[in-house]
Tab-separated table of C-alpha atoms in Angstrom:
chain	number	residue	atom	x	y	z
A	1	UNK	CA	-86.574	16.420	-11.062
A	2	UNK	CA	-89.656	18.642	-10.426
A	3	UNK	CA	-89.379	22.371	-10.908
A	4	UNK	CA	-92.660	23.629	-9.157
A	5	UNK	CA	-92.666	24.265	-5.884
A	6	UNK	CA	-94.717	21.833	-3.755
A	7	UNK	CA	-97.470	23.190	-1.651
A	8	UNK	CA	-97.137	22.836	2.078
A	9	UNK	CA	-99.556	20.545	3.982
A	10	UNK	CA	-102.132	21.801	6.081
A	11	UNK	CA	-101.214	21.854	9.869
A	12	UNK	CA	-103.412	20.010	12.233
A	13	UNK	CA	-105.179	22.197	14.990
A	14	UNK	CA	-103.129	20.988	17.696
A	15	UNK	CA	-99.516	21.677	15.695
A	16	UNK	CA	-101.034	25.185	14.391
A	17	UNK	CA	-101.691	26.141	17.952
A	18	UNK	CA	-98.207	25.122	19.212
A	19	UNK	CA	-96.616	26.779	16.234
A	20	UNK	CA	-98.312	30.117	17.063
A	21	UNK	CA	-97.552	29.913	20.658
A	22	UNK	CA	-93.918	29.405	20.024
A	23	UNK	CA	-93.268	32.049	17.521
A	24	UNK	CA	-92.138	35.161	19.582
A	25	UNK	CA	-91.624	38.641	17.918
A	26	UNK	CA	-87.673	39.262	17.707
A	27	UNK	CA	-85.348	42.171	17.071
A	28	UNK	CA	-86.146	44.259	13.894
A	29	UNK	CA	-83.389	45.441	11.824
A	30	UNK	CA	-83.749	48.505	9.375
A	31	UNK	CA	-83.003	48.172	5.701
A	32	UNK	CA	-79.878	50.328	5.874
A	33	UNK	CA	-78.602	47.880	8.699
A	34	UNK	CA	-79.445	45.062	6.022
A	35	UNK	CA	-77.413	46.811	3.586
A	36	UNK	CA	-74.527	47.801	5.944
A	37	UNK	CA	-74.229	44.169	6.832
A	38	UNK	CA	-74.078	42.949	3.279
A	39	UNK	CA	-71.367	45.672	2.559
A	40	UNK	CA	-69.241	44.506	5.487
A	41	UNK	CA	-69.635	40.924	4.565
A	42	UNK	CA	-68.170	41.901	0.982
A	43	UNK	CA	-65.738	44.290	2.458
A	44	UNK	CA	-64.455	41.506	4.736
A	45	UNK	CA	-64.496	39.053	1.728
A	46	UNK	CA	-62.403	41.354	-0.272
A	47	UNK	CA	-59.986	42.001	2.486
A	48	UNK	CA	-59.498	38.236	3.058
A	49	UNK	CA	-59.000	37.863	-0.680
A	50	UNK	CA	-56.428	40.395	-0.768
A	51	UNK	CA	-54.748	38.992	2.350
A	52	UNK	CA	-54.735	35.512	0.826
A	53	UNK	CA	-53.659	37.080	-2.598
A	54	UNK	CA	-50.511	38.659	-0.810
A	55	UNK	CA	-49.798	35.476	0.983
A	56	UNK	CA	-49.771	33.540	-2.265
A	57	UNK	CA	-47.595	36.011	-3.845
A	58	UNK	CA	-44.906	35.997	-1.151
A	59	UNK	CA	-45.197	32.184	-1.026
A	60	UNK	CA	-44.481	31.942	-4.637
A	61	UNK	CA	-41.753	34.686	-4.206
A	62	UNK	CA	-40.217	32.530	-1.429
A	63	UNK	CA	-40.364	29.226	-3.465
A	64	UNK	CA	-38.825	30.768	-6.238
A	65	UNK	CA	-36.047	32.534	-4.258
A	66	UNK	CA	-35.289	29.394	-2.160
A	67	UNK	CA	-35.513	27.093	-5.125
A	68	UNK	CA	-32.980	29.366	-6.912
A	69	UNK	CA	-30.866	29.756	-3.946
A	70	UNK	CA	-30.722	25.845	-3.599
A	71	UNK	CA	-30.112	25.353	-7.099
A	72	UNK	CA	-27.330	27.877	-6.903
A	73	UNK	CA	-25.862	26.530	-3.722
A	74	UNK	CA	-26.026	22.779	-5.082
A	75	UNK	CA	-24.261	24.007	-8.275
A	76	UNK	CA	-21.566	25.852	-6.363
A	77	UNK	CA	-20.848	22.746	-4.078
A	78	UNK	CA	-20.841	20.608	-7.348
A	79	UNK	CA	-18.178	22.964	-8.718
A	80	UNK	CA	-16.378	23.138	-5.269
A	81	UNK	CA	-16.523	19.176	-5.285
A	82	UNK	CA	-15.072	18.884	-8.949
A	83	UNK	CA	-12.482	21.427	-8.185
A	84	UNK	CA	-11.353	19.356	-5.007
A	85	UNK	CA	-11.582	16.319	-7.024
A	86	UNK	CA	-9.312	17.742	-9.552
A	87	UNK	CA	-6.825	19.132	-6.744
A	88	UNK	CA	-6.533	15.878	-5.139
A	89	UNK	CA	-6.126	14.002	-8.465
A	90	UNK	CA	-3.333	16.223	-9.144
A	91	UNK	CA	-1.592	15.319	-5.837
A	92	UNK	CA	-2.583	11.726	-6.551
A	93	UNK	CA	-0.796	11.896	-9.669
A	94	UNK	CA	2.134	13.609	-8.420
A	95	UNK	CA	2.545	11.104	-5.701
A	96	UNK	CA	2.130	8.309	-8.286
A	97	UNK	CA	5.059	9.662	-10.210
A	98	UNK	CA	6.956	10.021	-6.923
A	99	UNK	CA	6.210	6.618	-5.914
A	100	UNK	CA	7.469	5.367	-9.410
A	101	UNK	CA	10.652	7.336	-8.969
A	102	UNK	CA	11.163	6.276	-5.403
A	103	UNK	CA	10.641	2.674	-6.448
A	104	UNK	CA	13.102	3.042	-9.360
A	105	UNK	CA	15.599	4.462	-6.915
A	106	UNK	CA	15.034	1.659	-4.486
A	107	UNK	CA	15.662	-0.795	-7.004
A	108	UNK	CA	18.611	1.063	-8.519
A	109	UNK	CA	20.099	1.415	-4.997
A	110	UNK	CA	19.295	-2.219	-4.178
A	111	UNK	CA	21.254	-3.299	-7.301
A	112	UNK	CA	24.181	-1.078	-6.440
A	113	UNK	CA	24.099	-2.700	-2.743
A	114	UNK	CA	24.039	-6.161	-4.374
A	115	UNK	CA	26.765	-5.295	-6.488
A	116	UNK	CA	28.712	-4.051	-3.387
A	117	UNK	CA	27.943	-7.205	-1.414
A	118	UNK	CA	29.064	-9.292	-4.727
A	119	UNK	CA	32.303	-7.303	-4.758
A	120	UNK	CA	32.737	-7.766	-1.237
A	121	UNK	CA	32.165	-11.290	-1.624
A	122	UNK	CA	34.567	-11.535	-4.418
A	123	UNK	CA	37.232	-10.445	-2.045
A	124	UNK	CA	37.163	-13.428	0.062
A	125	UNK	CA	38.908	-15.876	-2.309
A	126	UNK	CA	41.827	-13.737	-2.835
A	127	UNK	CA	42.208	-13.046	0.890
A	128	UNK	CA	42.085	-16.858	1.540
A	129	UNK	CA	44.531	-17.576	-0.954
A	130	UNK	CA	46.920	-14.910	0.311
A	131	UNK	CA	46.559	-16.158	3.735
A	132	UNK	CA	46.835	-19.637	2.992
A	133	UNK	CA	50.206	-18.851	1.184
A	134	UNK	CA	51.554	-16.856	4.275
A	135	UNK	CA	50.470	-19.613	6.650
A	136	UNK	CA	52.225	-22.266	4.475
A	137	UNK	CA	55.313	-20.185	4.475
A	138	UNK	CA	55.477	-19.919	8.164
A	139	UNK	CA	56.609	-23.452	8.095
A	140	UNK	CA	59.805	-22.337	6.285
A	141	UNK	CA	62.764	-23.359	8.415
A	142	UNK	CA	66.375	-22.106	9.155
A	143	UNK	CA	67.609	-19.736	6.535
A	144	UNK	CA	64.648	-19.891	4.336
A	145	UNK	CA	62.639	-17.908	6.956
A	146	UNK	CA	63.119	-14.728	5.154
A	147	UNK	CA	61.071	-11.619	4.317
A	148	UNK	CA	61.340	-12.043	0.627
A	149	UNK	CA	59.708	-9.940	-2.255
A	150	UNK	CA	56.996	-12.807	-2.477
A	151	UNK	CA	56.000	-12.375	1.447
A	152	UNK	CA	56.132	-8.634	1.070
A	153	UNK	CA	53.670	-8.793	-2.029
A	154	UNK	CA	51.607	-11.375	-0.104
A	155	UNK	CA	51.281	-8.803	2.893
A	156	UNK	CA	50.568	-5.986	0.495
A	157	UNK	CA	47.724	-8.014	-0.913
A	158	UNK	CA	46.163	-8.794	2.384
A	159	UNK	CA	46.478	-5.030	3.367
A	160	UNK	CA	44.794	-3.965	-0.036
A	161	UNK	CA	41.921	-6.649	0.506
A	162	UNK	CA	41.260	-5.863	3.982
A	163	UNK	CA	41.039	-2.003	3.039
A	164	UNK	CA	38.812	-2.863	0.065
A	165	UNK	CA	36.496	-5.052	2.318
A	166	UNK	CA	36.176	-2.368	4.893
A	167	UNK	CA	35.234	0.237	2.168
A	168	UNK	CA	32.797	-2.046	0.341
A	169	UNK	CA	31.124	-3.367	3.749
A	170	UNK	CA	30.794	0.423	4.612
A	171	UNK	CA	29.155	1.119	1.470
A	172	UNK	CA	26.951	-1.899	1.902
A	173	UNK	CA	25.887	-0.855	5.347
A	174	UNK	CA	25.327	2.584	4.162
A	175	UNK	CA	23.133	1.435	1.367
A	176	UNK	CA	21.228	-0.618	3.588
A	177	UNK	CA	20.421	2.078	5.942
A	178	UNK	CA	19.566	4.375	3.015
A	179	UNK	CA	17.142	1.546	1.636
A	180	UNK	CA	15.534	1.427	5.058
A	181	UNK	CA	14.968	5.495	4.639
A	182	UNK	CA	13.697	5.091	1.384
A	183	UNK	CA	11.489	2.415	2.291
A	184	UNK	CA	10.214	4.661	5.341
A	185	UNK	CA	9.496	7.523	2.856
A	186	UNK	CA	7.973	5.307	0.470
A	187	UNK	CA	5.560	4.164	3.298
A	188	UNK	CA	4.494	7.478	3.916
A	189	UNK	CA	3.861	8.288	0.328
A	190	UNK	CA	1.892	5.066	-0.272
A	191	UNK	CA	-0.296	6.063	2.806
A	192	UNK	CA	-0.759	9.601	1.396
A	193	UNK	CA	-1.591	7.904	-2.007
A	194	UNK	CA	-3.965	5.731	-0.127
A	195	UNK	CA	-5.529	8.591	1.593
A	196	UNK	CA	-6.008	10.388	-1.829
A	197	UNK	CA	-7.450	7.551	-3.437
A	198	UNK	CA	-10.276	7.081	-0.652
A	199	UNK	CA	-10.753	10.739	-0.534
A	200	UNK	CA	-11.223	10.624	-4.538
A	201	UNK	CA	-13.566	7.835	-4.123
A	202	UNK	CA	-15.662	9.578	-1.514
A	203	UNK	CA	-15.810	12.786	-3.292
A	204	UNK	CA	-16.755	11.252	-6.615
A	205	UNK	CA	-19.449	9.308	-4.681
A	206	UNK	CA	-20.753	12.826	-3.309
A	207	UNK	CA	-20.515	14.397	-6.602
A	208	UNK	CA	-22.662	11.630	-8.207
A	209	UNK	CA	-25.396	12.188	-5.624
A	210	UNK	CA	-28.678	13.840	-6.396
A	211	UNK	CA	-32.366	14.174	-5.299
A	212	UNK	CA	-33.146	10.940	-6.873
A	213	UNK	CA	-30.143	8.691	-5.401
A	214	UNK	CA	-31.524	5.797	-3.353
A	215	UNK	CA	-28.793	6.112	-0.633
A	216	UNK	CA	-29.538	9.560	0.874
A	217	UNK	CA	-31.138	10.392	4.105
A	218	UNK	CA	-31.209	12.728	7.024
A	219	UNK	CA	-27.864	12.380	9.406
A	220	UNK	CA	-27.393	13.134	13.154
A	221	UNK	CA	-25.503	16.368	13.356
A	222	UNK	CA	-24.018	16.372	9.927
A	223	UNK	CA	-22.361	19.734	10.164
A	224	UNK	CA	-20.128	18.680	13.053
A	225	UNK	CA	-16.435	19.103	12.531
A	226	UNK	CA	-14.826	15.639	12.685
A	227	UNK	CA	-12.060	14.991	15.067
A	228	UNK	CA	-8.549	15.101	13.309
A	229	UNK	CA	-9.644	17.524	10.808
A	230	UNK	CA	-7.150	19.379	9.030
A	231	UNK	CA	-6.999	22.707	7.199
A	232	UNK	CA	-6.438	22.882	3.451
A	233	UNK	CA	-3.095	24.263	4.028
A	234	UNK	CA	-2.039	21.459	6.259
A	235	UNK	CA	-3.278	18.923	4.201
A	236	UNK	CA	-1.330	20.317	1.233
A	237	UNK	CA	1.653	20.849	3.354
A	238	UNK	CA	1.624	17.146	4.464
A	239	UNK	CA	1.706	16.032	1.000
A	240	UNK	CA	4.534	18.528	0.186
A	241	UNK	CA	6.469	17.368	3.088
A	242	UNK	CA	6.277	13.783	2.007
A	243	UNK	CA	7.220	14.613	-1.576
A	244	UNK	CA	10.240	16.833	-0.450
A	245	UNK	CA	11.215	14.186	1.999
A	246	UNK	CA	11.186	11.307	-0.803
A	247	UNK	CA	13.072	13.775	-3.287
A	248	UNK	CA	15.689	14.227	-0.718
A	249	UNK	CA	16.332	10.789	0.047
A	250	UNK	CA	16.311	9.838	-3.756
A	251	UNK	CA	19.032	12.670	-4.007
A	252	UNK	CA	20.990	11.041	-1.152
A	253	UNK	CA	20.387	7.786	-2.593
A	254	UNK	CA	21.622	8.654	-5.931
A	255	UNK	CA	24.828	10.256	-4.416
A	256	UNK	CA	25.417	7.103	-2.298
A	257	UNK	CA	24.911	5.080	-5.574
A	258	UNK	CA	27.819	6.985	-7.425
A	259	UNK	CA	30.156	6.664	-4.436
A	260	UNK	CA	29.404	3.048	-4.112
A	261	UNK	CA	29.925	2.513	-7.845
A	262	UNK	CA	33.322	4.556	-7.513
A	263	UNK	CA	34.510	2.620	-4.689
A	264	UNK	CA	33.858	-0.814	-6.398
A	265	UNK	CA	35.714	0.303	-9.301
A	266	UNK	CA	38.512	1.901	-7.232
A	267	UNK	CA	38.868	-1.498	-5.245
A	268	UNK	CA	38.801	-3.450	-8.325
A	269	UNK	CA	41.346	-1.371	-9.955
A	270	UNK	CA	43.561	-1.521	-6.855
A	271	UNK	CA	43.419	-5.385	-6.597
A	272	UNK	CA	43.608	-6.042	-10.336
A	273	UNK	CA	47.288	-7.167	-9.977
A	274	UNK	CA	46.315	-9.640	-7.172
A	275	UNK	CA	43.051	-10.722	-8.691
A	276	UNK	CA	44.800	-11.922	-12.023
A	277	UNK	CA	46.906	-14.350	-9.734
A	278	UNK	CA	44.087	-16.114	-8.244
A	279	UNK	CA	42.221	-16.582	-11.639
A	280	UNK	CA	43.478	-20.253	-11.941
A	281	UNK	CA	42.784	-21.146	-8.537
A	282	UNK	CA	39.366	-20.064	-8.803
A	283	UNK	CA	38.610	-21.688	-11.928
A	284	UNK	CA	40.025	-25.033	-10.354
A	285	UNK	CA	37.854	-24.402	-7.341
A	286	UNK	CA	34.636	-24.035	-9.541
A	287	UNK	CA	35.471	-27.219	-11.562
A	288	UNK	CA	36.257	-29.279	-8.497
A	289	UNK	CA	32.837	-28.160	-6.900
A	290	UNK	CA	30.841	-28.182	-10.059
A	291	UNK	CA	28.888	-31.306	-9.247
A	292	UNK	CA	28.045	-30.215	-5.694
A	293	UNK	CA	27.439	-26.634	-6.931
A	294	UNK	CA	24.916	-27.903	-9.523
A	295	UNK	CA	23.246	-30.253	-6.955
A	296	UNK	CA	22.856	-27.222	-4.483
A	297	UNK	CA	21.719	-25.038	-7.269
A	298	UNK	CA	19.122	-27.565	-8.452
A	299	UNK	CA	17.845	-27.426	-4.724
A	300	UNK	CA	17.977	-23.879	-4.716
A	301	UNK	CA	16.152	-23.609	-7.713
A	302	UNK	CA	13.356	-26.008	-6.922
A	303	UNK	CA	13.082	-24.314	-3.376
A	304	UNK	CA	12.829	-20.947	-5.183
A	305	UNK	CA	10.043	-22.117	-7.244
A	306	UNK	CA	7.996	-23.676	-4.321
A	307	UNK	CA	8.568	-20.453	-2.393
A	308	UNK	CA	7.048	-18.453	-5.676
A	309	UNK	CA	4.224	-21.013	-5.837
A	310	UNK	CA	3.760	-20.712	-1.906
A	311	UNK	CA	3.731	-16.873	-2.035
A	312	UNK	CA	1.232	-16.854	-5.021
A	313	UNK	CA	-1.008	-19.129	-2.792
A	314	UNK	CA	-0.676	-16.998	-0.006
A	315	UNK	CA	-1.717	-13.882	-2.425
A	316	UNK	CA	-4.633	-15.863	-3.430
A	317	UNK	CA	-5.673	-16.793	0.065
A	318	UNK	CA	-5.341	-13.126	1.183
A	319	UNK	CA	-7.393	-12.027	-1.740
A	320	UNK	CA	-9.983	-14.516	-1.027
A	321	UNK	CA	-10.059	-13.494	2.746
A	322	UNK	CA	-10.605	-9.863	1.879
A	323	UNK	CA	-13.217	-10.945	-0.481
A	324	UNK	CA	-15.096	-12.824	2.448
A	325	UNK	CA	-14.445	-9.817	4.656
A	326	UNK	CA	-16.269	-7.683	2.201
A	327	UNK	CA	-19.113	-10.330	2.080
A	328	UNK	CA	-19.175	-10.240	5.617
A	329	UNK	CA	-19.606	-6.456	5.746
A	330	UNK	CA	-22.357	-6.501	3.499
A	331	UNK	CA	-24.381	-9.100	5.613
A	332	UNK	CA	-23.603	-7.091	8.701
A	333	UNK	CA	-24.796	-3.906	6.995
A	334	UNK	CA	-27.923	-5.694	5.901
A	335	UNK	CA	-28.648	-7.180	9.366
A	336	UNK	CA	-27.987	-3.783	10.897
A	337	UNK	CA	-30.227	-2.008	8.211
A	338	UNK	CA	-33.008	-4.240	8.787
A	339	UNK	CA	-32.901	-3.469	12.619
A	340	UNK	CA	-34.463	-0.054	11.834
A	341	UNK	CA	-37.775	-1.452	10.336
A	342	UNK	CA	-40.666	0.185	12.028
A	343	UNK	CA	-42.913	-1.523	14.466
A	344	UNK	CA	-44.545	-4.884	13.595
A	345	UNK	CA	-42.298	-4.789	10.257
A	346	UNK	CA	-39.340	-5.718	12.610
A	347	UNK	CA	-40.223	-9.359	12.160
A	348	UNK	CA	-37.684	-12.419	12.418
A	349	UNK	CA	-38.687	-13.370	8.785
A	350	UNK	CA	-36.749	-15.666	6.342
A	351	UNK	CA	-34.519	-12.998	5.266
A	352	UNK	CA	-33.341	-12.501	8.909
A	353	UNK	CA	-32.693	-16.199	9.553
A	354	UNK	CA	-30.844	-16.186	6.019
A	355	UNK	CA	-28.687	-13.388	6.921
A	356	UNK	CA	-27.747	-14.718	10.031
A	357	UNK	CA	-26.821	-17.993	8.790
A	358	UNK	CA	-24.679	-16.260	5.934
A	359	UNK	CA	-22.860	-14.402	8.649
A	360	UNK	CA	-21.928	-17.480	10.603
A	361	UNK	CA	-20.989	-19.429	7.622
A	362	UNK	CA	-18.906	-16.186	6.526
A	363	UNK	CA	-17.221	-16.164	9.874
A	364	UNK	CA	-16.467	-19.896	9.712
A	365	UNK	CA	-15.115	-19.513	6.207
A	366	UNK	CA	-12.838	-16.457	7.410
A	367	UNK	CA	-11.760	-18.731	10.223
A	368	UNK	CA	-10.674	-21.469	8.050
A	369	UNK	CA	-8.886	-19.008	5.592
A	370	UNK	CA	-7.034	-17.453	8.359
A	371	UNK	CA	-6.041	-20.952	9.404
A	372	UNK	CA	-4.767	-21.996	6.255
A	373	UNK	CA	-3.004	-18.703	5.576
A	374	UNK	CA	-1.207	-19.268	8.865
A	375	UNK	CA	-0.230	-22.735	7.997
A	376	UNK	CA	0.763	-21.215	4.363
A	377	UNK	CA	2.921	-18.595	6.141
A	378	UNK	CA	4.557	-21.352	8.348
A	379	UNK	CA	5.493	-23.358	5.399
A	380	UNK	CA	6.748	-20.317	3.683
A	381	UNK	CA	9.090	-19.347	6.568
A	382	UNK	CA	10.287	-22.959	6.536
A	383	UNK	CA	11.014	-22.868	2.819
A	384	UNK	CA	12.931	-19.591	3.590
A	385	UNK	CA	14.849	-21.248	6.226
A	386	UNK	CA	15.634	-24.240	3.907
A	387	UNK	CA	16.826	-21.734	1.384
A	388	UNK	CA	18.964	-19.926	3.912
A	389	UNK	CA	20.366	-23.262	4.650
A	390	UNK	CA	21.304	-24.375	1.218
A	391	UNK	CA	22.792	-20.859	0.376
A	392	UNK	CA	24.693	-21.137	3.569
A	393	UNK	CA	25.972	-24.480	2.762
A	394	UNK	CA	26.994	-23.324	-0.806
A	395	UNK	CA	28.954	-20.602	0.830
A	396	UNK	CA	30.591	-22.829	3.289
A	397	UNK	CA	31.632	-24.971	0.330
A	398	UNK	CA	32.941	-22.098	-1.697
A	399	UNK	CA	35.151	-20.949	1.495
A	400	UNK	CA	36.260	-24.537	1.991
A	401	UNK	CA	37.868	-24.728	-1.418
A	402	UNK	CA	40.283	-22.161	-0.318
A	403	UNK	CA	41.330	-24.360	2.704
A	404	UNK	CA	41.466	-27.474	0.630
A	405	UNK	CA	43.678	-25.887	-1.851
A	406	UNK	CA	46.997	-26.144	-0.219
A	407	UNK	CA	50.068	-23.959	-0.766
A	408	UNK	CA	51.876	-26.096	-3.423
A	409	UNK	CA	48.810	-26.086	-5.632
A	410	UNK	CA	48.153	-22.189	-5.048
A	411	UNK	CA	51.900	-21.421	-5.608
A	412	UNK	CA	51.645	-23.615	-8.880
A	413	UNK	CA	48.604	-21.468	-9.937
A	414	UNK	CA	50.135	-18.161	-9.128
A	415	UNK	CA	53.311	-18.975	-11.120
A	416	UNK	CA	51.236	-19.646	-14.224
A	417	UNK	CA	51.177	-16.612	-16.687
A	418	UNK	CA	48.289	-14.495	-16.142
A	419	UNK	CA	47.700	-13.857	-19.813
A	420	UNK	CA	46.515	-17.588	-20.297
A	421	UNK	CA	43.644	-16.844	-17.930
A	422	UNK	CA	42.474	-13.370	-18.881
A	423	UNK	CA	39.539	-14.643	-20.993
A	424	UNK	CA	38.337	-16.608	-17.769
A	425	UNK	CA	38.544	-13.416	-15.703
A	426	UNK	CA	34.950	-12.437	-16.220
A	427	UNK	CA	33.450	-15.805	-15.434
A	428	UNK	CA	34.559	-15.650	-11.834
A	429	UNK	CA	32.213	-13.235	-10.379
A	430	UNK	CA	29.266	-14.676	-12.374
A	431	UNK	CA	30.208	-18.156	-11.216
A	432	UNK	CA	30.984	-17.553	-7.633
A	433	UNK	CA	28.086	-15.256	-7.067
A	434	UNK	CA	25.216	-17.073	-8.979
A	435	UNK	CA	23.644	-18.129	-5.499
A	436	UNK	CA	23.407	-14.693	-4.393
A	437	UNK	CA	21.090	-13.126	-6.968
A	438	UNK	CA	17.901	-13.440	-4.680
A	439	UNK	CA	17.558	-10.662	-2.299
A	440	UNK	CA	16.747	-12.263	1.185
A	441	UNK	CA	17.634	-11.716	4.656
A	442	UNK	CA	19.419	-15.287	4.719
A	443	UNK	CA	21.829	-13.897	1.695
A	444	UNK	CA	22.589	-10.580	3.760
A	445	UNK	CA	23.515	-12.732	6.672
A	446	UNK	CA	25.570	-15.127	4.363
A	447	UNK	CA	27.686	-12.226	3.303
A	448	UNK	CA	28.283	-10.820	6.718
A	449	UNK	CA	29.201	-14.393	7.970
A	450	UNK	CA	31.611	-15.122	5.211
A	451	UNK	CA	33.221	-11.841	5.404
A	452	UNK	CA	33.698	-12.140	9.061
A	453	UNK	CA	35.148	-15.756	8.603
A	454	UNK	CA	37.634	-14.742	5.952
A	455	UNK	CA	39.416	-12.099	8.121
A	456	UNK	CA	42.568	-13.629	9.722
């Protein structure tokens, strides 16, 4: 690069004349003015730099303060979230234990209720034998038609059996009503527990969020108070009320169980003498009906196995339906999310067509699963109806034995010394109530029908 200054080219005569004519004398400033202007420029520059420095310092201070405030706020809210999670989790664990206790109490009460129904069922045969003997003795003629000690004992037996059946029926009804109350309390606990689980999942997800999370975004009016919001006191009071109600129902259930067990033992003790007289008749009935009973039992077992398999298949269908619903939600969410693509990017690309086809395919699959689920449920209902028919027929056969055993055979059995049949006494309840082990609606109806049919 040339360091010396290049010389100006000489002007032509015409251009020199024009330059001379165009130059006009301007305003002249003094040297102090010139120095003053320089000082003003320097002062302004200093002032502007000072102002800029002040702004920078304030901005730095603001950044530091807001950054610290934001970090502390976020830290405080993370602490609050963690504490809230611990609080909800404590209640969840409390509800878990309460649910387990309620389930145990429901099972215990159901077993006691079944025991009462079995005890009620066991009273049918002694009543049938006593009524049959009384009916046959009505055929006596002339002088033989007397109120002898045998007839008095038979009338006493009928009265004792009727009283025991009324007490057991009342206890069974009370147990059924208490089971309904326990189930209602359990439903409230289960609903509250499910809410706690969902709240825990959401709060844990919120606790895991950070500025680097991919699913954070601005929301419309996020500080609004949602409809149905409750206070912390109301929230805790709700769970406390559910827990207290469940505990109260469990306490009532425990008292009812004790009363039912006591009633069963008391009725068994009162009817012990009459029960001994019927042991031989019951064993004879079981022996005569063994073949028919075994056939019905085989049918019942196969039906129960098919019911179990069908219930498992229904569970699998429901699980598959839930999975397909989740897949459909994902496809819907993807389609809905892609509608927010900006401007020209909102195009109907292969993804759009693929997602649409996936939605249609999933909807068709869900319809097919629902249809098959309905068919399976219909088949299960038919199996339950058939099972009820089998058990009802089994009960009818059990009752018909009393009618088939005429008075002479019954009296012969009653005259047999009871000591010979004492070892067999424990086999009667198990042999005659084997078909009543499954808790179904049909079983409950069967108990009521047989109890009603046995009343003279």
